[in-house]
Amino acid sequence: MNLLRAAVAISGLTLLSRITGLAREVLIARVFGAASDMDAFSVAFRLPNLLRRLFAEGAFSQAFVPIFAHTHATHGATRAQELLSHVASALFWIVLGVTVLGVVAAPALVLLIASGFLKTPPVFDLATLLTRWMFPYILCMSLVVCAAGALNTFGRFAVPAVTPVLLNLSMIALTVLAAPYVHPPILALAFGVLVGGLLQLAIQVPALARIQMLPRLGSLRSALADPQVRRILQQMGPAVFAVSVAQLSLIINTAIASHLGAGSNAWLYFADRLMEFPTALLGVALGTVLLPSLSRAYADGRPEQYSRLLDWGLRMTCLIALPAMLAMVVLADGMIAALFAGGRFDAHDVSQTADALIGYAVGLIGLIGVKILAPGFYARQDIRTPVKIAVAVLCATQVANLVLVPWFRHAGLALSVSLGACANAAMLLVGLRRRGIYRPLPGWAAFGVRLLLALCTLAVLLWLIRGHLPAPGPASSFLDRARWVSIVIGAGGGLYLSVLWVLGFRLRDFLLRSA
């Protein structure tokens, strides 16, 4: 399997997901703005997302994929399907219990992460109602991620990559069709999340059936009797803690933002949505192809290939993350205005969201770097080291909040997250180097110099665009906005790639086959 081709395929499908996601956010901004209802939704939606990352994308994937890949390689497809059935059963019953508790305890959960809402009881009550409607989403997504882990291990990346499109389309459809007829209108978004989760789960069934890995749901007792399931749960213990540390930082930030005035959580929400473009297109794509490949290299006893995979991932990260970071810092206000301005999203919202975007963008290289470096430990079934690093980063992030939030308000929260992500990536890199797991291949100095020249050229162009190509205003048409975004992306991307080619970068230099 060619990793670059696989990563490009995933990025292409992820791009479709992010485009529909962007359309979703533009519609939400126009219909609901950044008022208190949107604050309530952003908090309520964060709760199931936090637990989804806790039980599914984070802890579960890190523990499950290496063991599932090793089981399939050593014991064959029949045993792998049996393990998948047992794991899916255990996940279903455990997360079902968590879901029921979440629905019952919704007021306490909202109080935990947004105590500032107590000052405005209607917002608190609305956040509680939305939480109850959206909490079952984590049950659907836990099973979706279980299926995605199996599909990715078999090199079937398409369905997992395109699955998020269904959530976006569901939220768009329910906003348009249901919002005018429900009270409060933002409840339509919660309905869209729940329907989207069910659709995402349904699309996994035929994909698993095609590779003869469709799991059979059994009892929790029989699932826990499987020693491999118990091993995965044991691995999930430190992984849950590691992800919990990262999510705890988000909870703390949400709670702080709830005390910073109306709109703060909404501004952070919209900035975060835009950040999802580069983090998903590069970070998720590379992380998805790297973890199974690293797991196979480790199982086969090929340390040179293991190190080469990490080196490839880091070079791709620098090549794509740095220009994206530069573009978002220089053109933050223009991009926010072009994408979200209009309707109930006014000029003040544009300015405040742009500040948050700049804060997040500063740490883009760290956010993506963590997705490349952490699998270097997970594939070796070493989860404790990233946990220790995550704890240190959490403490450092909160210290940064104490310094930055009084100065920059909600943008200080975003900047603290960015600085923490960069520190996390740096410590992971140092850990891999000290253990001899990652040994940089020759040519990094020349690579860095050429990349710096390309970035300087891009910076000049972006500065000219900022001064001479003002972003469309709130009254502009969709075509004007699309034209502005297309010109910026086309001009910046075209110039950057051209300079890279002149400096000697060639596609063949980044082709790498998995172990």
Short mmCIF file of C-alpha atoms in Angstrom, two decimals:
data_model
loop_
_atom_site.label_atom_id
_atom_site.label_comp_id
_atom_site.label_asym_id
_atom_site.label_seq_id
_atom_site.Cartn_x
_atom_site.Cartn_y
_atom_site.Cartn_z
CA MET A 1 0.00 0.00 0.00
CA ASN A 2 1.42 3.36 -1.04
CA LEU A 3 1.01 5.60 2.00
CA LEU A 4 1.00 8.88 0.09
CA ARG A 5 -1.72 7.62 -2.26
CA ALA A 6 -3.74 6.35 0.69
CA ALA A 7 -3.29 9.61 2.59
CA VAL A 8 -4.30 11.64 -0.49
CA ALA A 9 -7.40 9.47 -0.96
CA ILE A 10 -8.39 9.95 2.67
CA SER A 11 -7.68 13.69 2.42
CA GLY A 12 -9.88 13.91 -0.66
CA LEU A 13 -12.79 12.21 1.07
CA THR A 14 -12.12 14.21 4.21
CA LEU A 15 -12.17 17.38 2.10
CA LEU A 16 -15.69 16.46 1.00
CA SER A 17 -16.58 16.04 4.67
CA ARG A 18 -15.04 19.42 5.57
CA ILE A 19 -16.73 21.19 2.67
CA THR A 20 -20.13 19.92 3.78
CA GLY A 21 -19.10 20.74 7.35
CA LEU A 22 -18.21 24.27 6.31
CA ALA A 23 -21.56 24.61 4.55
CA ARG A 24 -23.15 23.42 7.78
CA GLU A 25 -21.33 26.03 9.86
CA VAL A 26 -22.09 28.83 7.38
CA LEU A 27 -25.77 27.93 7.55
CA ILE A 28 -25.68 27.72 11.35
CA ALA A 29 -23.93 31.10 11.60
CA ARG A 30 -26.49 32.72 9.31
CA VAL A 31 -29.52 31.17 11.04
CA PHE A 32 -28.46 31.23 14.69
CA GLY A 33 -25.56 33.73 14.84
CA ALA A 34 -23.35 33.77 17.93
CA ALA A 35 -26.09 34.53 20.46
CA SER A 36 -26.87 32.72 23.72
CA ASP A 37 -28.73 29.87 21.97
CA MET A 38 -25.56 29.09 20.04
CA ASP A 39 -23.57 29.24 23.27
CA ALA A 40 -25.92 26.61 24.70
CA PHE A 41 -25.58 24.40 21.63
CA SER A 42 -21.78 24.65 21.52
CA VAL A 43 -21.58 23.50 25.15
CA ALA A 44 -24.18 20.75 24.71
CA PHE A 45 -22.54 19.45 21.53
CA ARG A 46 -19.15 19.48 23.24
CA LEU A 47 -20.33 17.00 25.88
CA PRO A 48 -21.05 14.04 23.56
CA ASN A 49 -18.02 14.99 21.48
CA LEU A 50 -15.81 14.83 24.56
CA LEU A 51 -17.08 11.37 25.44
CA ARG A 52 -16.92 10.26 21.81
CA ARG A 53 -13.23 11.12 21.78
CA LEU A 54 -12.81 9.53 25.19
CA PHE A 55 -14.48 6.20 24.44
CA ALA A 56 -13.99 6.04 20.71
CA GLU A 57 -11.58 8.03 18.58
CA GLY A 58 -8.96 8.42 21.30
CA ALA A 59 -8.66 5.66 23.86
CA PHE A 60 -10.43 2.94 21.91
CA SER A 61 -8.58 3.37 18.62
CA GLN A 62 -5.21 3.57 20.33
CA ALA A 63 -5.81 0.33 22.21
CA PHE A 64 -7.82 -1.59 19.61
CA VAL A 65 -6.08 -1.09 16.26
CA PRO A 66 -2.60 -2.45 17.21
CA ILE A 67 -4.07 -5.52 18.96
CA PHE A 68 -6.62 -6.17 16.19
CA ALA A 69 -3.92 -5.85 13.50
CA HIS A 70 -1.63 -8.21 15.42
CA THR A 71 -4.47 -10.72 15.95
CA HIS A 72 -5.33 -10.74 12.26
CA ALA A 73 -1.68 -11.12 11.26
CA THR A 74 -0.96 -13.99 13.65
CA HIS A 75 -4.28 -15.83 14.07
CA GLY A 76 -6.16 -15.16 10.83
CA ALA A 77 -9.47 -13.66 9.75
CA THR A 78 -11.76 -15.96 11.73
CA ARG A 79 -10.20 -15.07 15.07
CA ALA A 80 -10.09 -11.39 14.07
CA GLN A 81 -13.84 -11.40 13.36
CA GLU A 82 -14.52 -13.11 16.68
CA LEU A 83 -12.44 -10.48 18.47
CA LEU A 84 -14.28 -7.70 16.64
CA SER A 85 -17.64 -9.17 17.69
CA HIS A 86 -16.59 -9.35 21.32
CA VAL A 87 -15.13 -5.85 21.29
CA ALA A 88 -18.24 -4.37 19.64
CA SER A 89 -20.45 -6.12 22.20
CA ALA A 90 -18.45 -4.84 25.15
CA LEU A 91 -18.36 -1.34 23.69
CA PHE A 92 -22.11 -1.35 23.05
CA TRP A 93 -23.16 -2.34 26.56
CA ILE A 94 -20.65 -0.14 28.35
CA VAL A 95 -21.37 2.99 26.32
CA LEU A 96 -25.12 2.32 26.52
CA GLY A 97 -24.83 2.56 30.30
CA VAL A 98 -22.82 5.78 30.00
CA THR A 99 -25.44 7.19 27.62
CA VAL A 100 -28.32 6.52 30.04
CA LEU A 101 -26.36 8.13 32.88
CA GLY A 102 -25.57 11.12 30.67
CA VAL A 103 -29.21 11.72 29.78
CA VAL A 104 -30.26 11.52 33.44
CA ALA A 105 -27.36 13.64 34.74
CA ALA A 106 -27.43 16.27 31.98
CA PRO A 107 -27.97 19.24 34.36
CA ALA A 108 -24.97 18.25 36.45
CA LEU A 109 -22.82 17.86 33.34
CA VAL A 110 -23.76 21.29 32.01
CA LEU A 111 -23.06 22.76 35.43
CA LEU A 112 -19.67 21.06 35.44
CA ILE A 113 -18.43 22.52 32.16
CA ALA A 114 -20.39 25.79 31.93
CA SER A 115 -21.15 27.02 35.43
CA GLY A 116 -21.34 30.56 34.07
CA PHE A 117 -24.71 29.66 32.53
CA LEU A 118 -26.24 29.73 36.03
CA LYS A 119 -26.31 33.51 35.64
CA THR A 120 -28.82 33.04 32.80
CA PRO A 121 -31.19 30.15 33.74
CA PRO A 122 -32.88 29.98 30.29
CA VAL A 123 -29.50 29.31 28.65
CA PHE A 124 -28.67 26.69 31.29
CA ASP A 125 -32.02 24.95 30.75
CA LEU A 126 -31.58 25.03 26.97
CA ALA A 127 -28.08 23.54 27.20
CA THR A 128 -29.49 20.75 29.41
CA LEU A 129 -32.29 20.00 26.94
CA LEU A 130 -29.90 19.91 23.97
CA THR A 131 -27.49 17.67 25.90
CA ARG A 132 -30.23 15.11 26.56
CA TRP A 133 -31.19 14.98 22.91
CA MET A 134 -27.62 14.63 21.65
CA PHE A 135 -26.12 12.30 24.25
CA PRO A 136 -27.13 9.05 22.44
CA TYR A 137 -24.84 10.22 19.63
CA ILE A 138 -21.86 8.78 21.53
CA LEU A 139 -23.32 5.26 21.39
CA CYS A 140 -23.61 5.44 17.62
CA MET A 141 -20.14 6.92 17.22
CA SER A 142 -18.45 4.38 19.49
CA LEU A 143 -19.66 1.59 17.23
CA VAL A 144 -18.76 3.64 14.13
CA VAL A 145 -15.17 4.02 15.37
CA CYS A 146 -15.00 0.30 16.17
CA ALA A 147 -15.99 -0.46 12.58
CA ALA A 148 -13.57 2.16 11.25
CA GLY A 149 -10.67 0.57 13.17
CA ALA A 150 -11.37 -2.76 11.49
CA LEU A 151 -11.82 -1.22 8.03
CA ASN A 152 -8.63 0.85 8.30
CA THR A 153 -6.65 -2.22 9.37
CA PHE A 154 -7.76 -3.90 6.14
CA GLY A 155 -6.77 -0.83 4.12
CA ARG A 156 -10.41 0.13 3.47
CA PHE A 157 -10.19 3.84 4.25
CA ALA A 158 -13.00 5.21 2.07
CA VAL A 159 -16.09 4.54 4.20
CA PRO A 160 -14.58 5.78 7.50
CA ALA A 161 -13.31 8.92 5.75
CA VAL A 162 -16.61 9.78 4.09
CA THR A 163 -18.82 8.90 7.09
CA PRO A 164 -18.78 12.42 8.66
CA VAL A 165 -20.48 13.77 5.53
CA LEU A 166 -23.70 12.13 6.71
CA LEU A 167 -23.66 14.07 9.99
CA ASN A 168 -23.14 17.34 8.14
CA LEU A 169 -25.93 16.65 5.65
CA SER A 170 -28.27 15.62 8.45
CA MET A 171 -27.64 18.82 10.42
CA ILE A 172 -28.07 20.94 7.27
CA ALA A 173 -31.33 19.20 6.35
CA LEU A 174 -32.83 19.44 9.84
CA THR A 175 -31.82 23.11 10.16
CA VAL A 176 -33.58 23.96 6.90
CA LEU A 177 -36.60 21.67 7.32
CA ALA A 178 -37.24 21.59 11.06
CA ALA A 179 -35.91 24.85 12.57
CA PRO A 180 -38.92 26.93 11.46
CA TYR A 181 -41.31 24.47 13.13
CA VAL A 182 -39.69 23.61 16.49
CA HIS A 183 -39.24 25.70 19.61
CA PRO A 184 -36.61 26.72 20.30
CA PRO A 185 -35.42 26.55 16.67
CA ILE A 186 -31.89 25.45 17.66
CA LEU A 187 -33.40 22.15 18.84
CA ALA A 188 -33.40 21.20 15.15
CA LEU A 189 -29.59 21.00 15.32
CA ALA A 190 -29.81 18.46 18.13
CA PHE A 191 -32.21 16.37 16.04
CA GLY A 192 -29.74 16.58 13.17
CA VAL A 193 -26.89 15.28 15.35
CA LEU A 194 -28.93 12.29 16.52
CA VAL A 195 -30.14 11.37 13.01
CA GLY A 196 -26.62 11.86 11.65
CA GLY A 197 -25.20 9.41 14.19
CA LEU A 198 -27.69 6.75 13.16
CA LEU A 199 -26.88 7.27 9.47
CA GLN A 200 -23.14 7.04 10.16
CA LEU A 201 -23.63 3.73 11.93
CA ALA A 202 -25.85 2.31 9.20
CA ILE A 203 -23.27 2.91 6.43
CA GLN A 204 -20.69 0.76 8.23
CA VAL A 205 -22.76 -2.43 7.94
CA PRO A 206 -22.33 -3.16 4.21
CA ALA A 207 -18.68 -2.08 4.34
CA LEU A 208 -17.91 -4.62 7.10
CA ALA A 209 -19.94 -7.28 5.32
CA ARG A 210 -17.81 -6.88 2.18
CA ILE A 211 -14.64 -7.79 4.08
CA GLN A 212 -16.48 -10.53 6.02
CA MET A 213 -15.96 -8.73 9.33
CA LEU A 214 -19.54 -7.95 10.30
CA PRO A 215 -19.65 -8.33 14.10
CA ARG A 216 -22.35 -10.22 15.98
CA LEU A 217 -23.71 -8.54 19.10
CA GLY A 218 -23.50 -10.74 22.21
CA SER A 219 -23.69 -10.37 25.95
CA LEU A 220 -21.27 -8.31 27.98
CA ARG A 221 -20.27 -11.38 30.02
CA SER A 222 -19.25 -13.40 26.96
CA ALA A 223 -17.39 -10.43 25.52
CA LEU A 224 -15.39 -9.89 28.70
CA ALA A 225 -14.50 -13.62 28.78
CA ASP A 226 -12.25 -13.04 25.74
CA PRO A 227 -8.68 -12.45 27.01
CA GLN A 228 -7.93 -10.11 24.09
CA VAL A 229 -10.93 -7.95 25.00
CA ARG A 230 -9.65 -7.73 28.56
CA ARG A 231 -6.24 -6.80 27.20
CA ILE A 232 -7.77 -4.03 25.08
CA LEU A 233 -9.66 -2.74 28.11
CA GLN A 234 -6.45 -2.79 30.12
CA GLN A 235 -4.73 -0.82 27.38
CA MET A 236 -7.68 1.55 27.30
CA GLY A 237 -7.15 2.38 30.97
CA PRO A 238 -4.09 4.58 30.49
CA ALA A 239 -5.40 5.62 27.06
CA VAL A 240 -8.64 6.87 28.64
CA PHE A 241 -6.57 8.80 31.13
CA ALA A 242 -4.44 10.27 28.35
CA VAL A 243 -7.46 11.39 26.36
CA SER A 244 -9.17 12.55 29.56
CA VAL A 245 -6.27 14.88 30.24
CA ALA A 246 -6.63 16.46 26.81
CA GLN A 247 -10.41 16.71 27.10
CA LEU A 248 -10.17 18.05 30.64
CA SER A 249 -8.31 21.01 29.20
CA LEU A 250 -11.25 21.62 26.83
CA ILE A 251 -13.73 21.35 29.69
CA ILE A 252 -11.77 23.88 31.73
CA ASN A 253 -11.59 26.22 28.74
CA THR A 254 -15.34 25.89 28.16
CA ALA A 255 -16.01 26.70 31.80
CA ILE A 256 -13.71 29.73 31.67
CA ALA A 257 -15.30 30.94 28.42
CA SER A 258 -18.77 30.73 29.99
CA HIS A 259 -17.62 33.47 32.40
CA LEU A 260 -16.18 35.73 29.68
CA GLY A 261 -19.49 37.03 28.38
CA ALA A 262 -22.09 36.07 25.79
CA GLY A 263 -20.67 34.78 22.53
CA SER A 264 -17.31 33.58 23.85
CA ASN A 265 -18.05 29.88 23.49
CA ALA A 266 -19.67 30.47 20.10
CA TRP A 267 -16.63 32.41 18.81
CA LEU A 268 -14.33 29.59 19.93
CA TYR A 269 -16.71 27.07 18.35
CA PHE A 270 -16.67 28.71 14.90
CA ALA A 271 -12.89 29.20 14.98
CA ASP A 272 -12.44 25.56 15.95
CA ARG A 273 -14.67 24.47 13.07
CA LEU A 274 -12.42 26.27 10.60
CA MET A 275 -9.35 24.72 12.21
CA GLU A 276 -10.87 21.31 11.47
CA PHE A 277 -9.98 21.76 7.81
CA PRO A 278 -6.18 21.43 8.06
CA THR A 279 -6.18 19.19 11.14
CA ALA A 280 -8.50 16.71 9.45
CA LEU A 281 -7.09 16.91 5.93
CA LEU A 282 -3.55 16.26 7.13
CA GLY A 283 -3.55 15.13 10.74
CA VAL A 284 -6.42 12.67 10.56
CA ALA A 285 -5.36 11.34 7.14
CA LEU A 286 -1.74 10.74 8.14
CA GLY A 287 -2.66 9.37 11.56
CA THR A 288 -5.16 6.98 9.98
CA VAL A 289 -2.64 5.44 7.58
CA LEU A 290 0.30 5.55 9.98
CA LEU A 291 -1.10 3.66 12.98
CA PRO A 292 -1.88 0.37 11.14
CA SER A 293 1.37 0.65 9.16
CA LEU A 294 3.43 1.28 12.29
CA SER A 295 1.67 -1.60 14.04
CA ARG A 296 2.59 -3.97 11.20
CA ALA A 297 6.20 -2.76 11.15
CA TYR A 298 6.47 -3.31 14.91
CA ALA A 299 4.85 -6.77 14.72
CA ASP A 300 7.25 -7.75 11.90
CA GLY A 301 10.30 -6.52 13.84
CA ARG A 302 11.34 -3.86 11.31
CA PRO A 303 12.62 -0.86 13.32
CA GLU A 304 14.14 0.82 10.24
CA GLN A 305 10.78 0.88 8.50
CA TYR A 306 9.13 2.07 11.71
CA SER A 307 11.49 5.05 11.90
CA ARG A 308 11.12 5.74 8.18
CA LEU A 309 7.33 5.91 8.53
CA LEU A 310 7.60 8.49 11.29
CA ASP A 311 10.13 10.52 9.30
CA TRP A 312 7.80 10.55 6.30
CA GLY A 313 4.89 11.69 8.46
CA LEU A 314 6.89 14.54 9.98
CA ARG A 315 8.07 15.83 6.61
CA MET A 316 4.53 15.77 5.26
CA THR A 317 3.37 17.63 8.36
CA CYS A 318 5.91 20.42 7.90
CA LEU A 319 5.23 20.63 4.17
CA ILE A 320 1.49 21.19 4.54
CA ALA A 321 0.80 22.38 8.09
CA LEU A 322 3.17 25.35 8.03
CA PRO A 323 1.67 27.09 4.96
CA ALA A 324 -1.84 26.45 6.31
CA MET A 325 -0.82 27.99 9.64
CA LEU A 326 0.64 31.01 7.87
CA ALA A 327 -2.48 31.54 5.78
CA MET A 328 -4.84 31.40 8.76
CA VAL A 329 -2.77 33.84 10.82
CA VAL A 330 -2.42 36.43 8.03
CA LEU A 331 -5.95 36.11 6.58
CA ALA A 332 -7.97 35.21 9.68
CA ASP A 333 -10.38 38.14 9.52
CA GLY A 334 -10.86 37.80 5.77
CA MET A 335 -11.63 34.09 5.93
CA ILE A 336 -14.08 34.46 8.82
CA ALA A 337 -15.83 37.35 7.06
CA ALA A 338 -16.03 35.48 3.76
CA LEU A 339 -17.37 32.31 5.33
CA PHE A 340 -19.62 33.39 8.18
CA ALA A 341 -20.53 37.11 7.99
CA GLY A 342 -24.17 37.89 7.41
CA GLY A 343 -27.53 37.24 9.00
CA ARG A 344 -27.14 37.21 12.78
CA PHE A 345 -23.33 36.92 12.51
CA ASP A 346 -22.23 40.57 12.57
CA ALA A 347 -18.92 42.44 12.24
CA HIS A 348 -18.21 42.12 15.97
CA ASP A 349 -18.61 38.35 15.73
CA VAL A 350 -16.23 38.32 12.76
CA SER A 351 -13.56 40.22 14.68
CA GLN A 352 -13.84 38.12 17.84
CA THR A 353 -13.87 34.81 15.93
CA ALA A 354 -10.83 35.90 13.89
CA ASP A 355 -8.93 36.56 17.13
CA ALA A 356 -9.76 33.04 18.30
CA LEU A 357 -8.70 31.58 14.94
CA ILE A 358 -5.29 33.27 15.14
CA GLY A 359 -4.84 31.84 18.62
CA TYR A 360 -5.63 28.34 17.41
CA ALA A 361 -3.61 28.66 14.18
CA VAL A 362 -0.37 29.41 16.01
CA GLY A 363 -0.37 25.82 17.29
CA LEU A 364 -1.44 24.06 14.09
CA ILE A 365 1.97 22.44 13.62
CA GLY A 366 1.75 21.08 17.17
CA LEU A 367 -1.84 19.87 16.82
CA ILE A 368 -0.99 17.90 13.69
CA GLY A 369 2.42 16.83 14.99
CA VAL A 370 0.79 15.09 17.96
CA LYS A 371 -1.34 13.04 15.57
CA ILE A 372 1.84 11.87 13.84
CA LEU A 373 4.09 11.33 16.86
CA ALA A 374 1.64 9.77 19.33
CA PRO A 375 1.06 6.70 17.09
CA GLY A 376 4.82 6.14 17.37
CA PHE A 377 4.11 5.11 20.97
CA TYR A 378 0.63 3.61 20.50
CA ALA A 379 1.72 1.18 17.79
CA ARG A 380 4.24 -0.25 20.27
CA GLN A 381 1.38 -0.51 22.80
CA ASP A 382 3.12 2.11 24.95
CA ILE A 383 0.37 4.43 26.14
CA ARG A 384 1.87 5.41 29.47
CA THR A 385 4.49 7.74 27.99
CA PRO A 386 1.96 9.93 26.14
CA VAL A 387 -0.12 9.98 29.35
CA LYS A 388 2.75 11.42 31.38
CA ILE A 389 3.40 14.01 28.70
CA ALA A 390 -0.30 14.91 28.52
CA VAL A 391 -0.44 15.52 32.28
CA ALA A 392 2.53 17.88 32.08
CA VAL A 393 0.95 19.68 29.13
CA LEU A 394 -2.36 20.08 30.97
CA CYS A 395 -0.62 21.79 33.87
CA ALA A 396 1.36 24.04 31.52
CA THR A 397 -1.81 24.96 29.59
CA GLN A 398 -3.61 26.08 32.72
CA VAL A 399 -0.62 28.20 33.75
CA ALA A 400 -0.74 29.76 30.29
CA ASN A 401 -4.47 30.46 30.81
CA LEU A 402 -3.69 32.38 33.99
CA VAL A 403 -1.34 34.62 32.02
CA LEU A 404 -3.11 34.91 28.66
CA VAL A 405 -6.84 35.03 29.42
CA PRO A 406 -6.71 38.33 31.37
CA TRP A 407 -4.95 39.89 28.37
CA PHE A 408 -6.67 38.25 25.40
CA ARG A 409 -9.98 36.95 26.83
CA HIS A 410 -11.35 34.03 24.75
CA ALA A 411 -8.45 34.29 22.26
CA GLY A 412 -6.12 33.62 25.18
CA LEU A 413 -7.85 30.27 25.70
CA ALA A 414 -7.20 29.37 22.06
CA LEU A 415 -3.57 30.46 22.31
CA SER A 416 -3.07 28.36 25.46
CA VAL A 417 -4.34 25.29 23.62
CA SER A 418 -1.92 26.01 20.77
CA LEU A 419 1.09 26.42 23.02
CA GLY A 420 0.15 23.24 24.86
CA ALA A 421 -0.12 21.30 21.59
CA CYS A 422 3.33 22.49 20.49
CA ALA A 423 4.80 21.49 23.86
CA ASN A 424 3.10 18.10 23.60
CA ALA A 425 4.51 17.45 20.13
CA ALA A 426 7.99 18.55 21.19
CA MET A 427 8.03 16.22 24.19
CA LEU A 428 6.73 13.29 22.14
CA LEU A 429 9.48 13.89 19.59
CA VAL A 430 12.16 14.03 22.27
CA GLY A 431 10.82 10.81 23.80
CA LEU A 432 10.93 8.96 20.48
CA ARG A 433 14.46 10.20 19.80
CA ARG A 434 15.81 9.30 23.24
CA ARG A 435 14.45 5.76 22.98
CA GLY A 436 15.97 5.32 19.55
CA ILE A 437 12.52 4.66 18.08
CA TYR A 438 12.82 7.53 15.62
CA ARG A 439 16.07 8.35 13.85
CA PRO A 440 15.77 11.23 11.36
CA LEU A 441 16.79 10.36 7.83
CA PRO A 442 19.49 12.47 6.13
CA GLY A 443 18.50 15.69 4.38
CA TRP A 444 16.48 17.52 7.03
CA ALA A 445 18.70 20.63 6.93
CA ALA A 446 18.33 21.09 3.17
CA PHE A 447 14.62 20.26 3.44
CA GLY A 448 14.17 22.96 6.09
CA VAL A 449 16.02 25.67 4.16
CA ARG A 450 14.07 25.08 0.95
CA LEU A 451 10.79 24.96 2.86
CA LEU A 452 11.60 28.24 4.61
CA LEU A 453 12.20 29.95 1.25
CA ALA A 454 8.85 28.72 -0.05
CA LEU A 455 7.08 29.91 3.11
CA CYS A 456 8.66 33.38 2.87
CA THR A 457 7.46 33.70 -0.72
CA LEU A 458 3.97 32.62 0.33
CA ALA A 459 3.96 35.12 3.21
CA VAL A 460 4.63 38.00 0.80
CA LEU A 461 1.74 36.94 -1.44
CA LEU A 462 -0.66 36.55 1.49
CA TRP A 463 0.25 40.00 2.77
CA LEU A 464 -0.47 41.47 -0.66
CA ILE A 465 -3.81 39.65 -0.76
CA ARG A 466 -4.65 41.05 2.66
CA GLY A 467 -3.96 44.59 1.51
CA HIS A 468 -5.35 44.56 -2.02
CA LEU A 469 -8.07 41.90 -2.06
CA PRO A 470 -10.50 42.75 0.76
CA ALA A 471 -12.85 40.02 1.88
CA PRO A 472 -16.49 40.26 0.77
CA GLY A 473 -18.85 41.97 3.19
CA PRO A 474 -22.02 40.68 4.88
CA ALA A 475 -24.24 41.73 1.98
CA SER A 476 -22.16 39.96 -0.67
CA SER A 477 -23.52 37.01 -2.58
CA PHE A 478 -22.47 33.41 -2.17
CA LEU A 479 -20.73 33.58 -5.56
CA ASP A 480 -18.64 36.57 -4.45
CA ARG A 481 -17.58 34.72 -1.32
CA ALA A 482 -16.78 31.53 -3.22
CA ARG A 483 -14.80 33.52 -5.78
CA TRP A 484 -12.75 35.24 -3.03
CA VAL A 485 -11.94 31.97 -1.27
CA SER A 486 -11.07 30.28 -4.58
CA ILE A 487 -8.72 33.09 -5.60
CA VAL A 488 -6.94 33.06 -2.25
CA ILE A 489 -6.54 29.27 -2.14
CA GLY A 490 -5.64 29.02 -5.83
CA ALA A 491 -3.10 31.84 -5.80
CA GLY A 492 -1.50 30.82 -2.52
CA GLY A 493 -1.44 27.10 -3.24
CA GLY A 494 -0.25 27.57 -6.81
CA LEU A 495 2.61 29.86 -5.84
CA TYR A 496 3.67 27.64 -2.93
CA LEU A 497 3.74 24.48 -5.05
CA SER A 498 5.54 26.26 -7.87
CA VAL A 499 8.27 27.51 -5.55
CA LEU A 500 8.64 24.03 -4.05
CA TRP A 501 9.07 22.59 -7.55
CA VAL A 502 11.67 25.23 -8.48
CA LEU A 503 13.55 24.42 -5.28
CA GLY A 504 13.74 20.75 -6.20
CA PHE A 505 10.80 19.11 -4.42
CA ARG A 506 9.37 16.22 -6.42
CA LEU A 507 6.37 14.00 -5.77
CA ARG A 508 8.48 10.85 -6.02
CA ASP A 509 10.47 12.00 -2.99
CA PHE A 510 7.43 11.46 -0.79
CA LEU A 511 6.29 8.08 -2.08
CA LEU A 512 6.56 5.43 0.64
CA ARG A 513 5.12 1.97 0.94
CA SER A 514 3.87 0.59 4.26
CA ALA A 515 5.55 -2.33 5.99
#
